[in-house]
Coordinates of C-alpha atoms and ligand atoms in Angstrom, one line a residue:
X964 CA 62.9 11.2 -37.0
X965 CA 62.6 14.4 -39.1
X966 CA 63.7 17.7 -37.5
X967 CA 60.8 19.7 -36.0
X968 CA 60.3 23.1 -37.6
X969 CA 59.0 25.9 -35.4
X970 CA 56.8 28.8 -36.4
X971 CA 54.4 31.3 -34.8
X972 CA 51.7 30.2 -37.2
X973 CA 51.2 27.3 -39.6
X974 CA 48.8 28.3 -42.4
X975 CA 47.0 25.5 -44.3
X976 CA 46.1 26.9 -47.7
X977 CA 48.1 29.3 -49.8
X978 CA 45.1 30.6 -51.9
X979 CA 43.9 34.2 -52.0
X980 CA 42.9 34.3 -48.3
X981 CA 45.8 32.3 -47.0
X982 CA 48.4 34.3 -48.8
X983 CA 46.9 37.7 -47.8
X984 CA 46.7 36.5 -44.2
X985 CA 50.4 35.4 -44.4
X986 CA 51.4 38.8 -45.5
X987 CA 49.3 40.6 -42.8
X988 CA 50.7 38.3 -40.1
X989 CA 54.2 38.8 -41.3
X990 CA 53.7 42.6 -41.3
X991 CA 52.6 42.2 -37.6
X992 CA 56.0 40.6 -36.9
X993 CA 54.9 36.9 -36.8
X994 CA 56.9 34.0 -38.4
X995 CA 54.5 32.1 -40.7
X996 CA 54.6 29.1 -43.1
X997 CA 52.0 28.3 -45.8
X998 CA 51.2 24.8 -46.9
X999 CA 49.4 23.9 -50.1
X1000 CA 49.0 20.8 -52.2
X1001 CA 49.2 23.0 -55.4
X1002 CA 52.7 24.2 -56.4
X1003 CA 52.6 27.9 -55.6
X1004 CA 53.4 28.8 -59.3
X1005 CA 50.5 26.7 -60.6
X1006 CA 48.1 29.4 -59.3
X1007 CA 49.5 31.8 -61.9
X1008 CA 48.7 29.7 -64.9
X1009 CA 45.9 31.3 -67.1
X1010 CA 43.9 28.1 -66.9
X1011 CA 44.0 28.0 -63.0
X1012 CA 41.3 30.6 -62.1
X1013 CA 39.4 32.6 -64.7
X1014 CA 37.3 34.5 -62.2
X1015 CA 37.5 38.2 -61.6
X1016 CA 36.7 39.6 -58.2
X1017 CA 34.7 42.7 -57.3
X1018 CA 37.1 44.1 -54.6
X1019 CA 35.2 46.4 -52.3
X1020 CA 36.9 49.8 -51.9
X1021 CA 37.8 49.1 -48.3
X1022 CA 39.3 45.7 -49.3
X1023 CA 41.4 47.5 -51.9
X1024 CA 42.8 49.7 -49.1
X1025 CA 43.9 46.5 -47.4
X1026 CA 45.6 45.2 -50.5
X1027 CA 47.3 48.6 -50.8
X1028 CA 48.4 48.5 -47.1
X1029 CA 49.9 45.0 -47.8
X1030 CA 52.0 46.5 -50.6
X1031 CA 50.0 45.1 -53.6
X1032 CA 48.6 48.4 -54.8
X1033 CA 51.3 49.2 -57.3
X1034 CA 51.0 45.8 -58.9
X1035 CA 47.2 45.8 -59.0
X1036 CA 46.3 49.3 -59.9
X1037 CA 47.1 49.0 -63.7
X1038 CA 44.7 45.9 -63.8
X1039 CA 42.0 47.3 -61.5
X1040 CA 38.9 48.6 -63.3
X1041 CA 36.8 51.2 -61.3
X1042 CA 33.2 50.3 -60.7
X1043 CA 31.6 53.7 -60.5
X1044 CA 28.0 52.6 -61.0
X1045 CA 26.0 49.4 -60.3
X1046 CA 22.7 48.9 -62.0
X1047 CA 20.4 46.2 -60.7
X1048 CA 17.5 45.0 -62.9
X1049 CA 14.8 42.5 -62.0
X1050 CA 13.3 40.0 -64.4
X1051 CA 14.5 41.6 -67.6
X1052 CA 17.3 40.5 -69.9
X1053 CA 20.5 42.5 -70.6
X1054 CA 19.8 45.5 -72.8
X1055 CA 16.6 46.3 -70.9
X1056 CA 18.6 48.4 -68.4
X1057 CA 19.5 50.9 -71.1
X1058 CA 15.8 51.7 -71.6
X1059 CA 14.7 54.5 -69.3
X1060 CA 11.9 54.5 -66.7
X1061 CA 11.8 50.9 -65.6
X1062 CA 10.0 50.5 -62.2
X1063 CA 12.1 47.7 -60.7
X1064 CA 15.5 49.3 -61.1
X1065 CA 18.2 50.0 -58.6
X1066 CA 21.1 52.3 -59.3
X1067 CA 24.1 53.0 -57.2
X1068 CA 26.6 55.8 -58.0
X1069 CA 30.0 56.1 -56.4
X1070 CA 29.8 59.9 -56.5
X1071 CA 26.9 59.8 -54.1
X1072 CA 29.1 58.6 -51.3
X1073 CA 32.3 60.2 -52.7
X1074 CA 32.6 62.5 -49.7
X1075 CA 33.0 59.5 -47.4
X1076 CA 35.3 57.4 -49.6
X1077 CA 37.6 60.2 -50.7
X1078 CA 36.5 59.8 -54.3
X1079 CA 37.1 56.1 -54.4
X1080 CA 34.7 54.0 -56.6
X1081 CA 32.2 51.5 -55.2
X1082 CA 34.9 48.8 -55.8
X1083 CA 37.4 47.6 -58.4
X1084 CA 37.1 44.6 -60.7
X1085 CA 40.4 42.7 -60.8
X1086 CA 41.1 39.4 -62.5
X1087 CA 42.0 36.8 -59.9
X1088 CA 45.2 35.8 -61.8
X1089 CA 46.4 39.4 -61.3
X1090 CA 45.6 39.2 -57.5
X1091 CA 47.4 35.8 -57.3
X1092 CA 50.5 37.2 -59.1
X1093 CA 50.6 40.3 -56.9
X1094 CA 50.3 38.1 -53.7
X1095 CA 52.9 35.7 -54.9
X1096 CA 55.4 38.5 -55.6
X1097 CA 54.8 40.1 -52.2
X1098 CA 55.0 36.7 -50.4
X1099 CA 58.4 36.0 -52.1
X1100 CA 59.6 39.6 -51.4
X1101 CA 58.7 39.2 -47.7
X1102 CA 60.6 35.9 -47.5
X1103 CA 57.6 34.0 -46.2
X1104 CA 58.1 30.2 -46.1
X1105 CA 55.9 28.3 -48.5
X1106 CA 55.8 24.5 -48.6
X1107 CA 54.0 23.5 -51.8
X1108 CA 53.2 21.0 -53.1
X1109 CA 52.7 19.6 -49.6
X1110 CA 49.6 18.6 -47.6
X1111 CA 48.6 18.5 -44.0
X1112 CA 48.1 14.9 -42.8
X1113 CA 47.3 15.5 -39.1
X1114 CA 46.9 18.3 -36.7
X1115 CA 47.3 17.5 -33.0
X1116 CA 46.9 20.2 -30.3
X1117 CA 47.8 20.2 -26.6
X1118 CA 47.9 22.9 -23.9
X1119 CA 51.0 24.5 -25.2
X1120 CA 51.3 23.9 -29.0
X1121 CA 49.8 22.6 -32.2
X1122 CA 51.8 19.9 -34.1
X1123 CA 51.2 19.6 -37.8
X1124 CA 52.4 16.5 -39.6
X1125 CA 52.6 16.7 -43.4
X1126 CA 52.0 13.8 -45.8
X1127 CA 55.8 13.7 -46.6
X1128 CA 56.5 13.1 -42.9
X1129 CA 57.7 16.7 -42.0
X1130 CA 56.7 17.9 -38.6
X1131 CA 55.9 21.6 -37.9
X1132 CA 54.9 23.1 -34.6
X1133 CA 53.4 26.5 -33.7
X1134 CA 51.2 28.0 -31.0
X1135 CA 48.5 28.4 -33.7
X1136 CA 47.3 26.7 -36.9
X1137 CA 45.1 28.7 -39.3
X1138 CA 42.8 26.8 -41.7
X1139 CA 42.6 28.7 -45.0
X1140 CA 42.1 25.7 -47.3
X1141 CA 38.7 26.5 -48.6
X1142 CA 35.4 24.6 -48.2
X1143 CA 37.0 21.2 -47.7
X1144 CA 39.2 22.4 -44.8
X1145 CA 41.2 19.6 -43.2
X1146 CA 42.1 21.8 -40.2
X1147 CA 38.4 22.5 -39.6
X1148 CA 37.7 18.7 -39.6
X1149 CA 40.7 18.0 -37.4
X1150 CA 39.2 20.5 -34.9
X1151 CA 35.9 18.8 -35.0
X1152 CA 34.1 21.9 -36.2
X1153 CA 30.9 21.1 -38.0
X1154 CA 29.4 23.0 -41.0
X1155 CA 25.9 23.9 -42.0
X1156 CA 24.9 24.4 -45.6
X1157 CA 23.5 23.0 -48.8
X1158 CA 24.1 22.9 -52.5
X1159 CA 22.1 25.2 -54.8
X1160 CA 21.9 22.7 -57.7
X1161 CA 23.5 25.4 -59.7
X1162 CA 26.8 26.2 -61.2
X1163 CA 28.4 29.6 -61.7
X1164 CA 29.7 29.9 -65.3
X1165 CA 32.4 32.5 -65.9
X1166 CA 33.8 33.9 -69.1
X1167 CA 35.7 37.0 -70.1
X1168 CA 34.7 38.9 -73.2
X1169 CA 36.1 41.9 -75.1
X1170 CA 33.2 44.2 -75.6
X1171 CA 32.2 45.9 -78.8
X1172 CA 31.2 49.1 -76.8
X1173 CA 32.4 51.2 -73.9
X1174 CA 31.3 49.7 -70.6
X1175 CA 31.5 53.1 -68.8
X1176 CA 32.7 51.4 -65.6
X1177 CA 29.2 50.2 -65.0
X1178 CA 28.5 46.8 -63.3
X1179 CA 25.2 45.2 -64.3
X1180 CA 23.4 42.7 -62.1
X1181 CA 20.3 41.0 -63.6
X1182 CA 17.9 38.8 -61.6
X1183 CA 16.1 36.3 -63.7
X1184 CA 14.0 33.3 -62.6
X1185 CA 16.8 30.9 -63.6
X1186 CA 19.3 32.8 -61.3
X1187 CA 21.3 36.0 -61.3
X1188 CA 23.8 37.0 -63.8
X1189 CA 26.3 39.8 -63.9
X1190 CA 28.3 41.8 -66.5
X1191 CA 31.3 43.3 -64.7
X1192 CA 33.7 45.8 -66.2
X1193 CA 37.4 45.0 -66.6
X1194 CA 40.3 47.1 -67.9
X1195 CA 40.7 47.4 -71.8
X1196 CA 37.0 47.4 -72.4
X1197 CA 36.6 43.8 -71.4
X1198 CA 34.0 42.3 -69.1
X1199 CA 33.7 39.4 -66.8
X1200 CA 30.4 37.5 -67.3
X1201 CA 29.1 35.5 -64.4
X1202 CA 25.8 33.7 -64.5
X1203 CA 24.1 30.6 -63.1
X1204 CA 23.0 27.5 -64.8
X1205 CA 21.6 24.2 -63.5
X1206 CA 24.5 21.9 -62.6
X1207 CA 23.7 19.7 -65.7
X1208 CA 23.7 22.6 -68.1
X1209 CA 26.9 24.0 -66.5
X1210 CA 28.7 20.7 -67.1
X1211 CA 27.5 20.7 -70.7
X1212 CA 28.8 24.2 -71.2
X1213 CA 32.2 23.3 -69.7
X1214 CA 32.7 20.8 -72.6
X1215 CA 30.7 22.6 -75.4
X1216 CA 32.6 23.6 -78.6
X1217 CA 33.7 27.3 -78.8
X1218 CA 31.0 28.0 -81.4
X1219 CA 28.3 26.4 -79.3
X1220 CA 29.4 28.3 -76.2
X1221 CA 29.5 31.6 -78.1
X1222 CA 26.0 31.0 -79.5
X1223 CA 24.7 30.2 -76.0
X1224 CA 26.2 33.4 -74.7
X1225 CA 24.6 35.5 -77.4
X1226 CA 21.2 33.9 -76.7
X1227 CA 21.7 34.5 -72.9
X1228 CA 23.0 38.1 -73.1
X1229 CA 21.3 39.3 -76.3
X1230 CA 22.0 42.7 -77.8
X1231 CA 24.2 43.7 -74.9
X1232 CA 27.1 41.5 -76.3
X1233 CA 26.8 42.7 -79.9
X1234 CA 30.3 42.8 -81.3
X1235 CA 31.8 41.0 -78.3
X1236 CA 34.4 38.2 -78.5
X1237 CA 35.1 35.6 -75.9
X1238 CA 38.7 35.7 -74.5
X1239 CA 40.4 32.7 -72.9
X1240 CA 38.9 29.6 -71.4
X1241 CA 35.5 29.4 -69.7
X1242 CA 35.2 28.2 -66.1
X1243 CA 32.4 26.4 -64.2
X1244 CA 32.1 26.4 -60.4
X1245 CA 29.5 24.4 -58.4
X1246 CA 27.6 26.7 -56.0
X1247 CA 26.9 25.9 -52.4
X1248 CA 26.6 27.4 -49.0
X1249 CA 28.9 26.1 -46.2
X1250 CA 29.1 27.9 -42.9
X1251 CA 31.4 26.6 -40.1
X1252 CA 29.6 26.5 -36.7
X1253 CA 32.6 28.1 -35.0
X1254 CA 35.6 30.1 -36.2
X1255 CA 38.0 28.9 -33.5
X1256 CA 38.9 25.8 -31.5
X1257 CA 41.9 25.2 -29.2
X1258 CA 45.0 26.5 -31.1
X1259 CA 43.0 26.7 -34.4
X1260 CA 41.4 29.6 -36.3
X1261 CA 39.5 29.5 -39.6
X1262 CA 39.4 32.2 -42.3
X1263 CA 38.0 32.6 -45.8
X1264 CA 36.0 29.9 -47.5
X1265 CA 37.1 27.4 -44.8
X1266 CA 34.9 29.4 -42.5
X1267 CA 32.1 30.5 -44.9
X1268 CA 31.6 29.5 -48.5
X1269 CA 28.8 31.7 -49.9
X1270 CA 26.9 32.2 -53.2
X1271 CA 28.7 34.7 -55.4
X1272 CA 25.5 36.7 -56.0
X1273 CA 26.8 39.8 -54.2
X1274 CA 30.5 39.3 -55.0
X1275 CA 31.4 39.3 -51.3
X1276 CA 33.0 35.8 -50.6
X1277 CA 36.6 36.9 -50.9
X1278 CA 35.9 40.3 -49.4
X1279 CA 34.6 38.5 -46.3
X1280 CA 37.7 36.2 -46.2
X1281 CA 40.1 39.1 -46.5
X1282 CA 38.3 40.9 -43.6
X1283 CA 38.8 37.7 -41.5
X1284 CA 42.5 37.8 -42.5
X1285 CA 42.8 41.4 -41.5
X1286 CA 41.0 41.0 -38.2
X1287 CA 42.9 37.8 -37.2
X1288 CA 46.3 39.3 -38.1
X1289 CA 45.5 42.4 -36.0
X1290 CA 44.4 40.4 -32.9
X1291 CA 47.4 38.2 -33.1
X1292 CA 49.9 41.0 -33.7
X1293 CA 48.5 42.9 -30.7
X1294 CA 48.6 39.8 -28.5
X1295 CA 52.2 39.1 -29.5
X1296 CA 53.2 42.7 -28.7
X1297 CA 51.7 42.3 -25.2
X1298 CA 53.6 39.0 -24.7
X1299 CA 50.4 36.8 -24.8
X1300 CA 50.3 33.3 -26.2
X1301 CA 48.8 33.9 -29.7
X1302 CA 47.0 30.5 -29.6
X1303 CA 45.4 31.0 -26.2
X1304 CA 41.6 30.7 -26.1
X1305 CA 41.2 34.3 -24.8
X1306 CA 43.1 35.7 -27.8
X1307 CA 41.2 33.5 -30.4
X1308 CA 37.9 34.5 -28.8
X1309 CA 38.6 38.1 -29.6
X1310 CA 38.9 37.2 -33.3
X1311 CA 35.7 35.0 -33.2
X1312 CA 33.7 37.7 -31.5
X1313 CA 34.9 40.3 -34.1
X1314 CA 33.9 38.2 -37.1
X1315 CA 31.3 35.7 -36.3
X1316 CA 28.2 37.9 -36.5
X1317 CA 29.2 39.6 -39.7
X1318 CA 30.0 36.3 -41.4
X1319 CA 26.8 34.5 -40.3
X1320 CA 24.6 37.5 -41.1
X1321 CA 26.1 37.9 -44.6
X1322 CA 26.0 34.2 -45.4
X1323 CA 22.3 34.0 -44.4
X1324 CA 21.5 37.3 -46.2
X1325 CA 23.0 36.1 -49.5
X1326 CA 21.2 32.8 -49.2
X1327 CA 17.9 34.6 -48.6
X1328 CA 18.7 36.9 -51.5
X1329 CA 19.2 34.0 -53.9
X1330 CA 15.9 32.4 -52.9
X1331 CA 14.0 35.7 -53.1
X1332 CA 15.3 36.5 -56.6
X1333 CA 15.4 33.1 -58.1
X1334 CA 11.7 32.6 -58.5
X1335 CA 8.9 34.1 -60.5
X1336 CA 6.0 33.8 -58.1
X1337 CA 3.9 36.9 -58.7
X1338 CA 3.4 38.2 -55.1
X1339 CA 7.1 37.6 -54.2
X1340 CA 8.1 39.4 -57.4
X1341 CA 5.9 42.3 -56.6
X1342 CA 7.3 42.5 -53.1
X1343 CA 10.9 42.5 -54.2
X1344 CA 10.2 45.0 -57.0
X1345 CA 8.6 47.4 -54.5
X1346 CA 11.5 46.8 -52.1
X1347 CA 14.0 47.7 -54.9
X1348 CA 12.0 50.8 -55.9
X1349 CA 11.9 51.9 -52.2
X1350 CA 15.6 51.5 -51.8
X1351 CA 16.2 53.4 -55.0
X1352 CA 14.1 56.3 -53.9
X1353 CA 15.3 56.6 -50.3
X1354 CA 18.7 58.3 -50.4
X1355 CA 20.0 57.4 -46.9
X1356 CA 19.0 53.7 -47.5
X1357 CA 20.7 53.7 -50.9
X1358 CA 23.8 55.2 -49.4
X1359 CA 23.8 52.6 -46.5
X1360 CA 23.6 49.8 -49.1
X1361 CA 26.6 51.3 -50.9
X1362 CA 28.6 51.6 -47.6
X1363 CA 27.8 47.9 -46.9
X1364 CA 28.8 46.7 -50.3
X1365 CA 32.0 48.8 -50.1
X1366 CA 32.8 46.9 -46.8
X1367 CA 33.1 50.1 -44.9
X1368 CA 30.6 49.4 -42.2
X1369 CA 31.1 48.1 -38.6
X1370 CA 34.3 47.8 -36.7
X1371 CA 36.9 47.8 -39.4
X1372 CA 40.3 46.2 -38.9
X1373 CA 43.2 48.6 -39.4
X1374 CA 44.2 47.1 -42.7
X1375 CA 40.7 48.0 -44.1
X1376 CA 41.2 51.5 -43.1
X1377 CA 44.4 51.5 -45.1
X1378 CA 46.7 51.3 -42.0
X1379 CA 49.5 48.8 -41.3
X1380 CA 48.8 45.9 -38.9
Ligands
LIG1006 C1 31.9 32.3 -59.9 C2 32.4 33.0 -58.6 C3 32.6 34.3 -58.6 C4 33.0 35.0 -57.5 N1 33.1 36.3 -57.4 C5 33.5 37.0 -56.3 C6 33.6 38.4 -56.2 O1 33.3 39.1 -57.2 N2 33.9 39.0 -55.1 C7 34.3 38.3 -54.0 O2 34.6 38.8 -52.9 N3 34.2 36.9 -54.0 C8 33.9 36.2 -55.1 N4 33.8 34.9 -55.2 C9 34.2 34.1 -54.0 C10 35.7 33.9 -53.9 O3 36.2 33.5 -55.1 C11 36.1 32.9 -52.8 O4 35.5 33.4 -51.6 C12 37.7 32.9 -52.6 O5 38.3 32.4 -53.8 C13 38.0 31.9 -51.5 O6 39.4 31.9 -51.3 P1 40.1 31.0 -50.2 O7 41.6 31.3 -50.3 O8 39.4 31.2 -48.9 O9 39.7 29.5 -50.6 P2 40.2 28.7 -51.9 O10 40.2 29.6 -53.1 O11 39.3 27.5 -51.9 O12 41.7 28.3 -51.6 C14 42.0 27.3 -50.8 C15 43.5 26.9 -50.9 O13 43.8 25.9 -50.0 C16 44.4 24.8 -50.7 N5 44.2 23.5 -50.0 C17 43.1 22.7 -50.3 N6 43.3 21.6 -49.5 C18 44.4 21.8 -48.7 C19 45.0 21.1 -47.7 N7 44.5 19.9 -47.3 N8 46.1 21.6 -47.1 C20 46.6 22.8 -47.4 N9 46.0 23.5 -48.4 C21 44.9 23.1 -49.0 C22 44.0 24.9 -52.1 O14 44.9 24.3 -53.0 C23 43.8 26.4 -52.3 O15 45.0 27.0 -52.8 C24 33.4 34.2 -56.3 C25 33.2 32.8 -56.3 C26 32.7 32.2 -57.5 C27 32.6 30.7 -57.5

């Protein structure tokens, strides 16, 4: 029989959330191992993940506190302004005096954020590279490619058997393997959710004009789309298509794809060129009914896969990672069993309301904005105009989008675990 390896935490999933959690837990003095079916290096290939992430300013503080700031800063583009436009195509936002128009400016809340922007746009490949470097430097164990075959828990420990027969034990197993979480299933935790019948299409373009650090969000009846500023006058385009059209775009020729982009984005993309491959992601909502079970905790998309409309999925996952690491590190300092129900309950109570409220909110948002029924459109346009005119409301929205509301884990305040 294979030797049994002992850890404080076995983490299933070495993606963005799993790796950030591993670093946070290790900073809190815990011995962790990550398991992932993908070779760790494969995440760094340019074809692996073409998305860019809107990192809220508080989440960026967390990445800084985990030691990634230096690697990320040269690749992080400030988002100083966010313009939201309803029912009009790109280009319309540059025309003045539109009624349904929402504008957020970082300088308005600058006093509270110390001059930080609303957030930073960073390409996922850069975040993955920075995480990989930090994980290696911290000497964190990574078993990849490897996959979890079974998870068995008893009163004292969890035992994880890998497909290659290796056996690992720890007081706690963390599921960070995304929407199809094996650990979640092993724990018997159900999910609620549905598909949107839509795909998110992502492409990076080099712009023919200065983006001025402005993020544009357009709501059209066919679904939202965004033009998000990147370093070097590039932009990440994210928009929704029906699942069928999304699949057709995945395999379309470069010329056909470019022509489609120009039709979709119009004058806004004059002089722009597409850089690198395009990516298509099916969109769905998947919310775990519980965040914890005996000797098991879920974080990231394993706990809540949401629509990317507000660019918050990863921000939510990293907040989970920060909160769980803080609870566990504190429990370990006090000599508690880190897999005990009372300890895991603290994490669940901290994160469950925020996660459920945001997942429901984004779902309602997508439904509210993805239709063209006149009374609904009038109501949302009036709502947007009201938010735009009422300063305190507008500032509250910005604080929320920046992830700086509620009971923040230490990492999101820029402090060590
Ligand atoms: C188009 C689009 C745009 C987005 N934009 C934003 C944005 O601007 N801001 C934002 O905050 N969020 C955004 N998101 C959401 C964000 O990308 C996700 O929330 C995030 O990638 C989830 O990371 P994760 O590590 O939790 O899960 P995943 O990325 O799904 O990673 C899971 C990891 O687990 C591994 N794994 C799978 N099965 C197993 C197994 N059996 N055992 C062990 N490991 C396993 C996988 O190989 C993978 O490495 C966007 C999403 C989309 C689709």
